[in-house]
Coordinates of C-alpha atoms in Angstrom, one line a residue:
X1402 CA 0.0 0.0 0.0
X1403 CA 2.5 2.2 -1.0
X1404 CA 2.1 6.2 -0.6
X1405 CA 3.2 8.7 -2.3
X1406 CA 3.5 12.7 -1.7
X1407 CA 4.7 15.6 -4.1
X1408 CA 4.0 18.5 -5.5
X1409 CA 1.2 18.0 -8.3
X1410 CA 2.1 14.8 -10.3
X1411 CA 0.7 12.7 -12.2
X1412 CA 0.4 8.6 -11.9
X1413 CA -0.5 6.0 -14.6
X1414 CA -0.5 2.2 -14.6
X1415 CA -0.2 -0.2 -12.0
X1416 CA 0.9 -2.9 -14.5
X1417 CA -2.4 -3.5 -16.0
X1418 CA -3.9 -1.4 -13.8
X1419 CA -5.2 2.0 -14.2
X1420 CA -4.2 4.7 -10.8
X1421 CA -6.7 6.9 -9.6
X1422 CA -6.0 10.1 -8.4
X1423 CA -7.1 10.3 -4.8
X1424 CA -7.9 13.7 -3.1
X1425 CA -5.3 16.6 -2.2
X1426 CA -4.5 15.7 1.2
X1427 CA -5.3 12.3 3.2
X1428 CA -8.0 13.2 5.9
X1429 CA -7.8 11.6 9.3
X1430 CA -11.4 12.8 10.1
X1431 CA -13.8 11.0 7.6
X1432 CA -15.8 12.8 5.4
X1433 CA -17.8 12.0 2.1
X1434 CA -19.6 9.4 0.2
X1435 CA -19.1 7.7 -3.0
X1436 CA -20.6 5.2 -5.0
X1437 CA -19.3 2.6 -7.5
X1438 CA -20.8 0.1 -9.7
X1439 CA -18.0 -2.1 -10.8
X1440 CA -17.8 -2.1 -14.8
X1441 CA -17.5 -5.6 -17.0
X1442 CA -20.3 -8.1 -16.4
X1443 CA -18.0 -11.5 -16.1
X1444 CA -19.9 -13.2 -19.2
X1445 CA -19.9 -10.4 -21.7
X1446 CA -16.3 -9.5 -21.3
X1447 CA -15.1 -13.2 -21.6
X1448 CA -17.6 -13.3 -24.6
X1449 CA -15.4 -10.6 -26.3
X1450 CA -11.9 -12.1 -24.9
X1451 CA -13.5 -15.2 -26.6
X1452 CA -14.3 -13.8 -29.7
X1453 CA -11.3 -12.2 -30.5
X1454 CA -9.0 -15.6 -30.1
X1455 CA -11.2 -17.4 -32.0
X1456 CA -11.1 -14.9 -34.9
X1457 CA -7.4 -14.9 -34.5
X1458 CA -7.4 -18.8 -35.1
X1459 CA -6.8 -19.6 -31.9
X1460 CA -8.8 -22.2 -29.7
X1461 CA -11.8 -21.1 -27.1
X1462 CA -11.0 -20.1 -23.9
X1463 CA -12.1 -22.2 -21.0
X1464 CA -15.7 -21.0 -19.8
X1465 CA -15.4 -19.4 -16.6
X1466 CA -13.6 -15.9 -15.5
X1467 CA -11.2 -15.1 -12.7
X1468 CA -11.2 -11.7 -11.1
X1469 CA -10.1 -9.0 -8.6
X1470 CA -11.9 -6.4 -7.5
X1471 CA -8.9 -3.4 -6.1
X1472 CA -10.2 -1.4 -3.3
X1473 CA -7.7 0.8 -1.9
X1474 CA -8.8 3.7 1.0
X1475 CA -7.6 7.3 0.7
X1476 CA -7.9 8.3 4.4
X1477 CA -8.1 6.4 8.0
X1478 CA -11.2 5.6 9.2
X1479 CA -13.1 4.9 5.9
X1480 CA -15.9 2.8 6.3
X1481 CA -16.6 0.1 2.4
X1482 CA -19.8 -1.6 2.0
X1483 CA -19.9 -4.1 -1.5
X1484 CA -23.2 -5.2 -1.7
X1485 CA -23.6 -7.8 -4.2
X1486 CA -26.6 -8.0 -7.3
X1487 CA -27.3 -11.8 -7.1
X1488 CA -29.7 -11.4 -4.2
X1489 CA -30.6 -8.2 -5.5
X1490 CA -29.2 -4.5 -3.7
X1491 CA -29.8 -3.3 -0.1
X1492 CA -33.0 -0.8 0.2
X1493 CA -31.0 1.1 2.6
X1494 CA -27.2 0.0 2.4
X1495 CA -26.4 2.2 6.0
X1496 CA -28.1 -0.9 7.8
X1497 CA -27.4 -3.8 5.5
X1498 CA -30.3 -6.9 6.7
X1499 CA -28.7 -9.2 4.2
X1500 CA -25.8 -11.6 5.1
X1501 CA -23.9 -11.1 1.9
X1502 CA -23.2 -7.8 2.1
X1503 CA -19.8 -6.8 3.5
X1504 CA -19.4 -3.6 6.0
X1505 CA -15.8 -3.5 6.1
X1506 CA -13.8 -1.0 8.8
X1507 CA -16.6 -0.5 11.4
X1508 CA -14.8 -2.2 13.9
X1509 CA -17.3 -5.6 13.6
X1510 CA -15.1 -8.3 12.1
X1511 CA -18.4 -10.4 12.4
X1512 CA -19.9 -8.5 9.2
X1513 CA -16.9 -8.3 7.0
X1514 CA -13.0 -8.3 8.0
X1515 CA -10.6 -6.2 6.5
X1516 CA -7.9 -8.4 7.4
X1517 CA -9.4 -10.9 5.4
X1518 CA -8.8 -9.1 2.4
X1519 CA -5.9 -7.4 3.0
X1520 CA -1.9 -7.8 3.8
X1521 CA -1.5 -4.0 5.2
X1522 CA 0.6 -4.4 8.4
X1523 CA -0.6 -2.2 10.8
X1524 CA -3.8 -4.3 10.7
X1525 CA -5.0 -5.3 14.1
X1526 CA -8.7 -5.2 13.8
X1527 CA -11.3 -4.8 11.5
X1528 CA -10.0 -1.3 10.4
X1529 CA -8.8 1.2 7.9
X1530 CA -6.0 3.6 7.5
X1531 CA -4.8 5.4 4.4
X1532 CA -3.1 3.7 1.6
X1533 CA -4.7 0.1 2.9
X1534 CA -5.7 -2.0 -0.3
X1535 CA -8.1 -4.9 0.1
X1536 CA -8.3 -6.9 -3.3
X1537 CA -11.9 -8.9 -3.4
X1538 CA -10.9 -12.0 -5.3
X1539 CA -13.2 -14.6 -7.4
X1540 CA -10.5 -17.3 -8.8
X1541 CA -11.2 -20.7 -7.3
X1542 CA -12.0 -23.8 -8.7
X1543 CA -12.7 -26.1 -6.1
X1544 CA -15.2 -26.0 -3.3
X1545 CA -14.3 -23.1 -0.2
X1546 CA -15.3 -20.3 1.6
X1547 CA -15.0 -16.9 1.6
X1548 CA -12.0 -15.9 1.2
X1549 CA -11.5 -16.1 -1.5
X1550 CA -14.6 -17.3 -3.8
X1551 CA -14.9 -19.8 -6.6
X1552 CA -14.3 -17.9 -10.3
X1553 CA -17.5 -16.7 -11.7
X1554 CA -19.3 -19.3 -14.2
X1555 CA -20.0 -18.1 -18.3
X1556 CA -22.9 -18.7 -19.0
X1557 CA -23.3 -16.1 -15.7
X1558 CA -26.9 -17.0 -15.5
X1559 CA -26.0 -20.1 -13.9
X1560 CA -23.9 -21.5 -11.1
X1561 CA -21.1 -23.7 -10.7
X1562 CA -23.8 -27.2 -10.6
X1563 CA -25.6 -26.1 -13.1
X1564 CA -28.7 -24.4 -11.4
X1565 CA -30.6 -21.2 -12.9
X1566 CA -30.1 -19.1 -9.9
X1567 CA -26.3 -17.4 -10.2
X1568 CA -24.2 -17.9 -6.9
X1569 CA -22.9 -14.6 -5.2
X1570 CA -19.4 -14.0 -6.2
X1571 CA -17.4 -10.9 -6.5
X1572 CA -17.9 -9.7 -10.1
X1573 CA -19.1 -7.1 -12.4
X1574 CA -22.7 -5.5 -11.1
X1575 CA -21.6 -5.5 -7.5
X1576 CA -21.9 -1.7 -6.1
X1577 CA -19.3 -0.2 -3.4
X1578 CA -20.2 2.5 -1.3
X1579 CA -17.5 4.3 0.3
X1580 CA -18.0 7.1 3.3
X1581 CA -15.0 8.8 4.7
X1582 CA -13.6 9.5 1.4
X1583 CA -13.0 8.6 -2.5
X1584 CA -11.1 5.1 -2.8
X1585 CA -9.5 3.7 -6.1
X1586 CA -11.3 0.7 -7.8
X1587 CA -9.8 -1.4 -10.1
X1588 CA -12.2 -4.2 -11.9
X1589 CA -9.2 -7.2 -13.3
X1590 CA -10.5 -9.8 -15.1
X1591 CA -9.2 -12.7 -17.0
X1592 CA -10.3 -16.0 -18.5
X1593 CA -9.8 -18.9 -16.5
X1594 CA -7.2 -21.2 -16.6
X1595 CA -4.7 -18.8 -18.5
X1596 CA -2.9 -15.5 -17.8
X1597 CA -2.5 -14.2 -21.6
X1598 CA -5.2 -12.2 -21.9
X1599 CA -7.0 -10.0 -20.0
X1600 CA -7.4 -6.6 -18.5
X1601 CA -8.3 -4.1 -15.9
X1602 CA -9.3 -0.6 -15.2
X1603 CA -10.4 1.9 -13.4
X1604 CA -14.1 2.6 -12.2
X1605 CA -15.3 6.2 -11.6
X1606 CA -17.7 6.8 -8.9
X1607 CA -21.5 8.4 -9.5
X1608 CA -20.3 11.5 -8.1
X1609 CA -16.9 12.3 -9.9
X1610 CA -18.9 11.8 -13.2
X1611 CA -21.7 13.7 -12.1
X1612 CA -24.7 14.8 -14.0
X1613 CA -22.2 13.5 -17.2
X1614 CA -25.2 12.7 -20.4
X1615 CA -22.8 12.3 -23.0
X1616 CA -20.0 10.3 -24.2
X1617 CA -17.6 9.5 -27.2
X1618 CA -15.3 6.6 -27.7
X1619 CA -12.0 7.6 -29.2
X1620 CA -11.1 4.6 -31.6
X1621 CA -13.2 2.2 -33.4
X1622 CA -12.7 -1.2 -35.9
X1623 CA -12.5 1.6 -38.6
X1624 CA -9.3 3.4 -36.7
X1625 CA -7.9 -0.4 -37.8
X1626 CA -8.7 -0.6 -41.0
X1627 CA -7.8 3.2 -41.7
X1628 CA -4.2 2.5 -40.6
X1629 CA -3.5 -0.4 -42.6
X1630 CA -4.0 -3.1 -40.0
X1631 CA -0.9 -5.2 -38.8
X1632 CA 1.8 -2.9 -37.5
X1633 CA 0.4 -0.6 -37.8
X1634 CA -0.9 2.3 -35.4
X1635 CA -4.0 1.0 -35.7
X1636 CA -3.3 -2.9 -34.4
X1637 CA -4.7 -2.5 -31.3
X1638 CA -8.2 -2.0 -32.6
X1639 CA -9.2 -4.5 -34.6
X1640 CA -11.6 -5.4 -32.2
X1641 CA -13.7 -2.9 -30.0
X1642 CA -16.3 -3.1 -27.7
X1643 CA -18.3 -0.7 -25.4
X1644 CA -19.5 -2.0 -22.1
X1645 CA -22.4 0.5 -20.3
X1646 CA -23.8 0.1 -16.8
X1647 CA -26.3 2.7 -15.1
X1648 CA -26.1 4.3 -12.0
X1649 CA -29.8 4.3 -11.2
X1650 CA -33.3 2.7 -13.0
X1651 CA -34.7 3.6 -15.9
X1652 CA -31.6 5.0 -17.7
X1653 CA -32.2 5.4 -21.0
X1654 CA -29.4 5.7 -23.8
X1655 CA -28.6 5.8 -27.1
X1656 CA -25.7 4.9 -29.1
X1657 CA -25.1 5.8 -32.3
X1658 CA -21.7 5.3 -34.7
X1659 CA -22.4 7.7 -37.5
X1660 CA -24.2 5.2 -39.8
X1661 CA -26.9 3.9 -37.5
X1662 CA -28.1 3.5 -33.7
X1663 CA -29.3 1.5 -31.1
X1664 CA -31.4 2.5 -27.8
X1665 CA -31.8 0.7 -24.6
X1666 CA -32.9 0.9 -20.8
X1667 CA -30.6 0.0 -18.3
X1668 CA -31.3 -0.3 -14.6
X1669 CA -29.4 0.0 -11.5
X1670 CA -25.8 -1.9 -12.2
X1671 CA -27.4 -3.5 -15.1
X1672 CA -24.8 -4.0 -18.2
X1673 CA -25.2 -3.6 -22.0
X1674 CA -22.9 -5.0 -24.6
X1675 CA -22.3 -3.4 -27.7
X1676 CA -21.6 -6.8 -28.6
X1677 CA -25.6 -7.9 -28.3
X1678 CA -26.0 -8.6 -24.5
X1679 CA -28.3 -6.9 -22.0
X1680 CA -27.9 -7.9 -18.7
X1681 CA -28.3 -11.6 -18.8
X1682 CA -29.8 -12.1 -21.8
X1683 CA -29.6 -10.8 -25.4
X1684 CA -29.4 -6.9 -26.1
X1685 CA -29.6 -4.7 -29.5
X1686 CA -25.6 -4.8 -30.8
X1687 CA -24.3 -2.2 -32.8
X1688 CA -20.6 -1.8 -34.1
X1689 CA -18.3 0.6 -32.6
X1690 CA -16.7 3.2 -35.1
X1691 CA -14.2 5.9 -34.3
X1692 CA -16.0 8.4 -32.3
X1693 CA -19.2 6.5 -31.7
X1694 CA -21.4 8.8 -29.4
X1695 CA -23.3 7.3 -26.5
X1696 CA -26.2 10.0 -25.0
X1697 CA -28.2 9.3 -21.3
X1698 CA -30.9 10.4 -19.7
X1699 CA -29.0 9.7 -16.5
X1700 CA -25.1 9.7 -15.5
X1701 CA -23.4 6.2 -16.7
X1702 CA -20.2 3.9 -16.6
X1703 CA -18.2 2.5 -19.3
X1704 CA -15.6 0.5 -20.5
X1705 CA -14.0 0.2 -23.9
X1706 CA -12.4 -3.5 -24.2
X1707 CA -10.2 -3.3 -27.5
X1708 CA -7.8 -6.3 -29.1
X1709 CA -5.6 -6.5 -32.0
X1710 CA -4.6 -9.2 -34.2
X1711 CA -2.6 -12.9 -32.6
X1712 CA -5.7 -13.0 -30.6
X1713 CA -4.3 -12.1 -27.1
X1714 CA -3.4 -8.6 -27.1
X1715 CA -6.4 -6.9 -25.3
X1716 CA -6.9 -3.7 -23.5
X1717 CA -9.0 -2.2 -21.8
X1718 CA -9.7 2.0 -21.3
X1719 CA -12.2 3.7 -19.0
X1720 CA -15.2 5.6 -20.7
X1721 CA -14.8 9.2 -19.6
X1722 CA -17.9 11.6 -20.2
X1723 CA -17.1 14.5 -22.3
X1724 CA -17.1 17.0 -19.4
X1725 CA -14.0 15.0 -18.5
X1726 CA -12.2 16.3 -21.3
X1727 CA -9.5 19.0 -21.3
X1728 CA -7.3 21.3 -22.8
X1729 CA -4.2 19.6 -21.2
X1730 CA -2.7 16.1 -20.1
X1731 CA 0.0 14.8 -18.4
X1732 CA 1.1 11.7 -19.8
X1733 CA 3.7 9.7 -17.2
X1734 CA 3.7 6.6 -19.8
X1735 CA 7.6 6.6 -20.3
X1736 CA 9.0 4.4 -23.4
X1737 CA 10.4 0.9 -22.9
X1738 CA 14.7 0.1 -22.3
X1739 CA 15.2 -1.5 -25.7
X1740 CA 18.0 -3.2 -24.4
X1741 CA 16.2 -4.9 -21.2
X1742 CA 13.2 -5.7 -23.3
X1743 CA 13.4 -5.5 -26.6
X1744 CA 11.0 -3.3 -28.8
X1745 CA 8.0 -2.5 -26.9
X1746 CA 7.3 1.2 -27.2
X1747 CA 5.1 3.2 -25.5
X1748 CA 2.4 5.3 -28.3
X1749 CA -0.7 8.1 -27.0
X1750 CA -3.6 8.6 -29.8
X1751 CA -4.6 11.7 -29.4
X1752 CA -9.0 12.1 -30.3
X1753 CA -10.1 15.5 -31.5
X1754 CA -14.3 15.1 -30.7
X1755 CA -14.5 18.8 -31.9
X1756 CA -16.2 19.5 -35.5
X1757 CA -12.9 21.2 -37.0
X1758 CA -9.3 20.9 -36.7
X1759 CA -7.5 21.6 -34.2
X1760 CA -3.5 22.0 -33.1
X1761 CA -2.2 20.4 -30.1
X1762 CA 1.4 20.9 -28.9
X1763 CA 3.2 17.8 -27.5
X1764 CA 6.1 17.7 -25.6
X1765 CA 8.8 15.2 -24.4
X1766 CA 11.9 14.8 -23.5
X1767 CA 13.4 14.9 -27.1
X1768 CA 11.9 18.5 -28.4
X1769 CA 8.8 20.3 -28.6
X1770 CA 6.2 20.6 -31.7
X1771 CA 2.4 20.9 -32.7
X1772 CA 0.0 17.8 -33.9
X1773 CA -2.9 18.6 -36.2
X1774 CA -5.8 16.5 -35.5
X1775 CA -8.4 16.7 -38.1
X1776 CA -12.2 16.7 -37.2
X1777 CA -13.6 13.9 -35.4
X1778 CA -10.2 11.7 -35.9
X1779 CA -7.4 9.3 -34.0
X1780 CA -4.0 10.1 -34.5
X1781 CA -1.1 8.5 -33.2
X1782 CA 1.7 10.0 -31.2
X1783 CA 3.9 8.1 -33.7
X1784 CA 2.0 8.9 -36.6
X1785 CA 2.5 12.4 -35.7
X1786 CA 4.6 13.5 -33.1
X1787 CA 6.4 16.8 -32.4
X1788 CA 7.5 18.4 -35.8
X1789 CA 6.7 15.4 -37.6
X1790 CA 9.6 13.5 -36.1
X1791 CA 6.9 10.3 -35.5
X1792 CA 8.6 8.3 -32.9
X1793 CA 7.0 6.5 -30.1
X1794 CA 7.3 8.1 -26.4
X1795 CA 10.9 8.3 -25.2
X1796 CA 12.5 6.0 -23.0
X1797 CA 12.2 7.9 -19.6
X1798 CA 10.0 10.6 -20.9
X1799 CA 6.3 11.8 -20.2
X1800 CA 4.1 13.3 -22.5
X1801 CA 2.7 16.8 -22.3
X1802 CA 0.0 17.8 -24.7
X1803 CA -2.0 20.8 -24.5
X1804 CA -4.8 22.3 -26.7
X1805 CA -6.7 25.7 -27.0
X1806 CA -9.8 23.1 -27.6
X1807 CA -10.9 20.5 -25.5
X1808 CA -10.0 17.0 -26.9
X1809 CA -9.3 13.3 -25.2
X1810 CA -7.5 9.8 -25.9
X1811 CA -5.9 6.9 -24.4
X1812 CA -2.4 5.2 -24.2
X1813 CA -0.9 2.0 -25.6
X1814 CA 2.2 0.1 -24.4
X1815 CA 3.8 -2.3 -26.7
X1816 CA 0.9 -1.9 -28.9
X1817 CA 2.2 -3.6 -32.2
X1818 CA 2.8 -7.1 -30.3
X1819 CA 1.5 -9.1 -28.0
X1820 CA 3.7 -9.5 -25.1
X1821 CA 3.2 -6.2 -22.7
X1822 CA -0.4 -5.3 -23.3
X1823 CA -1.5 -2.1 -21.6
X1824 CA -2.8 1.3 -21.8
X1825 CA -4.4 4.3 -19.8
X1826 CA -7.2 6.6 -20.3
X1827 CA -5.8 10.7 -20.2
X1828 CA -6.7 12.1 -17.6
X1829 CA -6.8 16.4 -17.3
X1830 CA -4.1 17.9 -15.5
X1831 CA -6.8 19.7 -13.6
X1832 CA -7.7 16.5 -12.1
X1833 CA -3.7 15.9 -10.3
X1834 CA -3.0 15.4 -7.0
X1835 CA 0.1 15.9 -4.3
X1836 CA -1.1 12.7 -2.7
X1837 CA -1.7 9.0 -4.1
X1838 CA -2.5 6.0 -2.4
X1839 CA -1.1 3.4 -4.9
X1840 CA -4.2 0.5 -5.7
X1841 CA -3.1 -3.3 -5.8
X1842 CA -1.0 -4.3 -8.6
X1843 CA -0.1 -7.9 -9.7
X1844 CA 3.5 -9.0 -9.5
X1845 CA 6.0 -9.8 -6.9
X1846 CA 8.3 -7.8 -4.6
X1847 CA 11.0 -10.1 -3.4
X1848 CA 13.0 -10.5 -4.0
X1849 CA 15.2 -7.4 -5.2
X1850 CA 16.0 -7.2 -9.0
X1851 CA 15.5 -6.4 -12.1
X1852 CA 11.9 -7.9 -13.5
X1853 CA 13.0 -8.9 -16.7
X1854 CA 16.7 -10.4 -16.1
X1855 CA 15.0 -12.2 -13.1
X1856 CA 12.2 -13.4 -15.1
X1857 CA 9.7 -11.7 -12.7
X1858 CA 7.0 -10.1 -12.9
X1859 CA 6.7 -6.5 -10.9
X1860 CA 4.3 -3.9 -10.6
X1861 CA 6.3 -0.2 -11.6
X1862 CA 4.9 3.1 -10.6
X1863 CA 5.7 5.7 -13.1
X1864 CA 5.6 9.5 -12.0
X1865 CA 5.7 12.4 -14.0
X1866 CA 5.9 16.3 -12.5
X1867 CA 4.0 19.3 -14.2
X1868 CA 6.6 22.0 -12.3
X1869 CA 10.7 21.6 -12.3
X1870 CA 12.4 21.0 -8.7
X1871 CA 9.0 18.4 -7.8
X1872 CA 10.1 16.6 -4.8
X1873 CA 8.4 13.0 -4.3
X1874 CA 8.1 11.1 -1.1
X1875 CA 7.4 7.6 -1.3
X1876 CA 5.6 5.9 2.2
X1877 CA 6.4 2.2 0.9
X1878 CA 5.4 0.2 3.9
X1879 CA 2.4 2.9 4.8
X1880 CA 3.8 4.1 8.6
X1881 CA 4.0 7.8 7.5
X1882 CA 7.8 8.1 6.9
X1883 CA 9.4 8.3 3.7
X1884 CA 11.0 4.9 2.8
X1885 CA 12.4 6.4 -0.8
X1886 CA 12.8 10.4 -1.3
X1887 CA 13.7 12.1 -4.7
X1888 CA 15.2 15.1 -3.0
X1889 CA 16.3 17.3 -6.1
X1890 CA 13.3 16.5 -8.8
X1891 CA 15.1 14.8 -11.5

């Protein structure tokens, strides 16, 4: 549960996992109260997982999906309720009446234990300080008791023996209620019985997207086929999908990709698949283009799940609203060592959602220059970069890019292979923080070395500064001292 403090930086990645900014300071008095529905119903995302290996030539995956739902708190004293959809939601979630609903740091172990979920070390009770991450798991195949729980079936509609009433299990349609203060949620998922495929990301609360009705998604199966297809710029979409929950009942949306549309009603934590599900059982499908609009009559999640060609490269990206976008991001994304792991470079496409062109200046740490983004259009980073050099994002270097206009777009790591498969969302500079609590990442931590000449698999931070002279503290082992200090900003 690592910590870290600065001036105003900005975080990406977790591994797979998408950071989210936490507030300015950590508060020892709790205040606040958020909401999350977590985003990917199990069964729809392994249906597009599936879909895309199979087009790929390779064979099925086996039915069934593992997952881990990250929780991680952003002051002491938080209080985190999950209250699952299977036996349908609490009508007041304050006082919980049914059993499987977890109340974790009031002090009661009896109705949910943080300890059971987490390894933080200054754990002693059924508590929560700042920086502690639980990580809700669903990833076992044999018969035990919570924790953890068996991995969630596909076809979801039906349990492990077969019956037509779904067993509780962490998963997607589960809603988390936080009071004390914001928490980062990460939704990983993965088919079971392999680790090549997969993804994660982040989930926004109801109140940080707010009284959001519209939405655009950056790339589409046309950003593919407009690039050329294999290595290309555009391999990471040859497959896209958009994955919508609601926030509350009766949520009306439509989605519409420049040629045609679809409408739907969603309610509370419900999912829709572009890819013809709604909630359990089939849904209108539609397919996505580049800048395919989505409009609401009330606030929504969302999840773009893309994949590329080989059949295992997938990623997944965060739907942000349009009132999420900027004028300016901070990119901390640096480029891959060549020489510790070969050819795996780092590449931001940049969406212009605007009805003109616009200019955005980028810069790194090899020069300065300006990208034109026509109307409505994708462009790579290393399509177009600074002064039309086109290269990839510098080993060690972050990525500024600012605008007079507002525009949006995503990240890509190793995004013309299939090795290192992961990406970010942008998110505004306005959004930064000077304190993170870092969410759970896969990998190991002992012991010491580097990942790729040990042949382990870690879980890097990567931190970029807005201002020269930034000094970052990093509270590795959570006990409010600095464990690692970067004293003159470099």
């Amino acid at each position: 549960m690592a910590v870290i403090r600065t001036r105003r930086v900005l975080l990406p990645l977790l591994a797979c996992l998408a950071a989210v900014a936490l507030p300015v300071r950590a508060q020892d008095i709790p205040t606040g109260y958020q909401e999350y529905v977590i985003l990917g119903q199990e069964e729809q995302v392994w249906t597009f997982l599936n879909d895309a290996a199979v087009l790929e030539g390779r064979a099925p995956w086996d039915m069934g999906m593992q997952l881990i739902i990250s929780l991680t708190a952003s002051a002491n004293q938080q209080t985190i309720r999950l209250d699952h959809w299977e036996d349908g939601f609490e009508e007041d979630i304050e006082n919980p009446v049914q059993p499987s609903t977890l109340v974790l740091g009031d002090g009661n172990p009896a109705n949910g234990d943080v300890r059971d979920w987490s390894n933080d070390p200054r754990l002693t009770g059924d508590e929560i300080f700042s920086g502690t991450s639980l990580a809700l798991i669903s990833d076992q195949d044999g018969d035990m008791s919570e924790p953890p729980t068996l991995y969630v079936p596909v076809p979801r509609n039906r349990d492990l023996d077969g019956d037509t009433v779904p067993d509780i299990r962490f998963d997607g349609g589960d809603v988390v209620f936080s009071t004390g203060g914001p928490i980062s949620v990460v939704h990983a998922q993965f088919p079971i019985n392999t680790t090549v495929i997969g993804g994660s990301a982040e989930v926004l609360s109801k109140e940080a997207v707010g009284g959001a009705l519209t939405y655009t998604v950056p790339m589409g199966t046309d950003t593919f086929d407009r690039y050329g297809g294999l290595n290309t710029p555009g391999e990471p979409f040859k497959y896209v999908e958009l994955n919508l929950t609601a926030y509350e009942d009766g949520t009306d949306v439509i989605v519409d990709n420049g040629v045609g549309s679809v409408s739907f009603r969603l309610d509370r934590a419900e999912h829709w698949s572009s890819d013809g599900f709604l909630g359990l059982g089939a849904g209108p499908s539609i397919n996505i283009l580049e800048g395919s609009t989505v409009q609401s009559s009330k606030p929504l999640g969302g999840l773009i799940m893309t994949a590329g060609e080989r059949g295992r490269s997938a990623r997944f990206f965060a739907l942000l609203p349009n009132q999420l976008h900027s004028t300016d991001f901070l990119l901390p994304v640096s480029g891959d060592d060549p020489g510790a792991d070969g050819s795996r470079p780092a590449n931001a496409y940049v969406y212009n959602p605007n009805g003109f062109e616009i200019m955005v200046a980028a810069t790194d740490t090899m020069g300065s220059g300006t990208m034109t983004i026509p109307a409505r259009t994708l462009v790579s980073y290393g399509d177009m970069a600074p002064a039309g050099v086109g290269r990839f994002i510098p080993v060690g270097s972050g990525l500024r890019l600012t605008s007079p206009d507002r525009f949006w777009g995503v990240s890509a790591f190793d995004h013309q292979d299939n090795n290192g498969d992961w990406g970010h969302s942008f998110i505004a500079t306005s959004f930064l923080s000077t304190y993170y609590a870092i969410a759970w990442a896969p990998g190991t931590e002992d012991p010491v070395g580097d990942c790729c000449a040990s042949g382990l698999n870690r879980s890097p931070v990567f931190v970029s500064a807005l201002t020269d002279g930034t000094r970052v503290q990093v509270d590795l082992d959570g006990d409010g001292m600095a464990d690692a200090v970067d004293t003159d900003g470099d």
